[in-house]
């Protein structure tokens, strides 16, 4: 084989190699046409299971099977991972994705804290009977303080941090009093915060270091529609997602160059 033919042979093999490596990368990194529909698909299981902890008389604060909470968290974690993948593929649609997430029955930051602790399910199962005994009083607290039946509240006016967080504190104190009246364990009373906060988007910001109690209306530094703001680039995209996509592309190119050197 002449050197010229040898060169053509290597070039043909290199083109095939590039196709095999790059095609799966671009295929897996393609942004779907219907971004909004994809977000709904991501959280489909979660939305189906959320009703299992919000049924009046059988809610997360009035006694449910601990397995319902486990399934809820499984659906939530899948939805989070699915949306993270979508963001990495659709960097130009970050604002659309964030807007759609706000439409879901979702208190994202609060659910992250609830679902990251695997011991929660056993603790809840041990204290379920106590939540059942105080259930009517717990749900009455929710109606009296939040002016709502038990559901995930996503539309409260959070511009007045003092008023918003004051209501959250009042609700927690009310439910704590109901549990104490039933002589519930300290463990069950302590756990109430983890159970109540996922029912109110933005309530995780309401610790004593996150807001100042005063008569003036103030805004917490990172409270935006109940969601913490991430680090954004100058074009409004999420910097972490953008860097992840760039790193993936660079690694793919390094693999190609390594294989090319191997041919030479």
Steps between C-alpha positions, in 0.01 A plus 500: 500500500648838396542779754220698327256209521614442854408860584153465343446178695588669828278801415199272429552321830532832680171629353324183612650535844389862529148404396481219757621725781323824421161369388399357840623817669292731284202265509502485881554874527214604273244731659145362451257710300236507774692615809186576701354159425826332598496668841151363562627155404792537740264556795214275390562236769547769763172673409316168518640425847466847653129444555591216734629745761247780449166323544292677769493287815783288365778750432869504586420694821206281598643153440580317173682180419873578510535314170293775335764753603776273371326468161446875490871561557592243235282682246638837609865391472437356154335825392793705631755286315289507184475880504875535570567293188252714304672820612838371379350432155292819476724777629306757299172396668607537864248778566217294347593198712511706821161656419344157439639365827318778685170371354546155651356393836849534636688648796837404357751613764282372783449162333876466446552524875214261573611236251875503553468337845439127454436456873186712464280208398578291809461799731168589341376140521580491874302818560219457249247411770569827678445702182173314453387586854578869454401502132175696531669766712801513266282560195298760692829683566565500127155643425510759778852630438547454125130540409517184288434129512814288503672529162831623365465877511688671217323833460553688826614861484856484630585868459429552869754261647399580856135414432577191292753352740289601796216288361738204452619532861141524624405185306797306638420614854134407460577149373766459769238588763255248353763225512598595855134485607491137384815432705694414185869423516767768471609326179160549336481864611849571366415336168203728438722765334614256231141397434340845495754701301458293177136612504599867459734608222768732631453413868849354526628858483317576823759425762610763743815582302317542167275791591476784749179544696393862468200707403657584165457295184829341405611244247742213581815504290429184301124455520349506151149354475593254771807373311865580568669678214797319351811653348405641162717602211468833327256347252274364776610137456615286789879515515541151646296342219693694238836390641384139519408500131835654408693244705313216330586637154868546591525145635347364178752693290788373715387142437492564124850653499638211705364249252635702206846494656463127541453461123814696417 
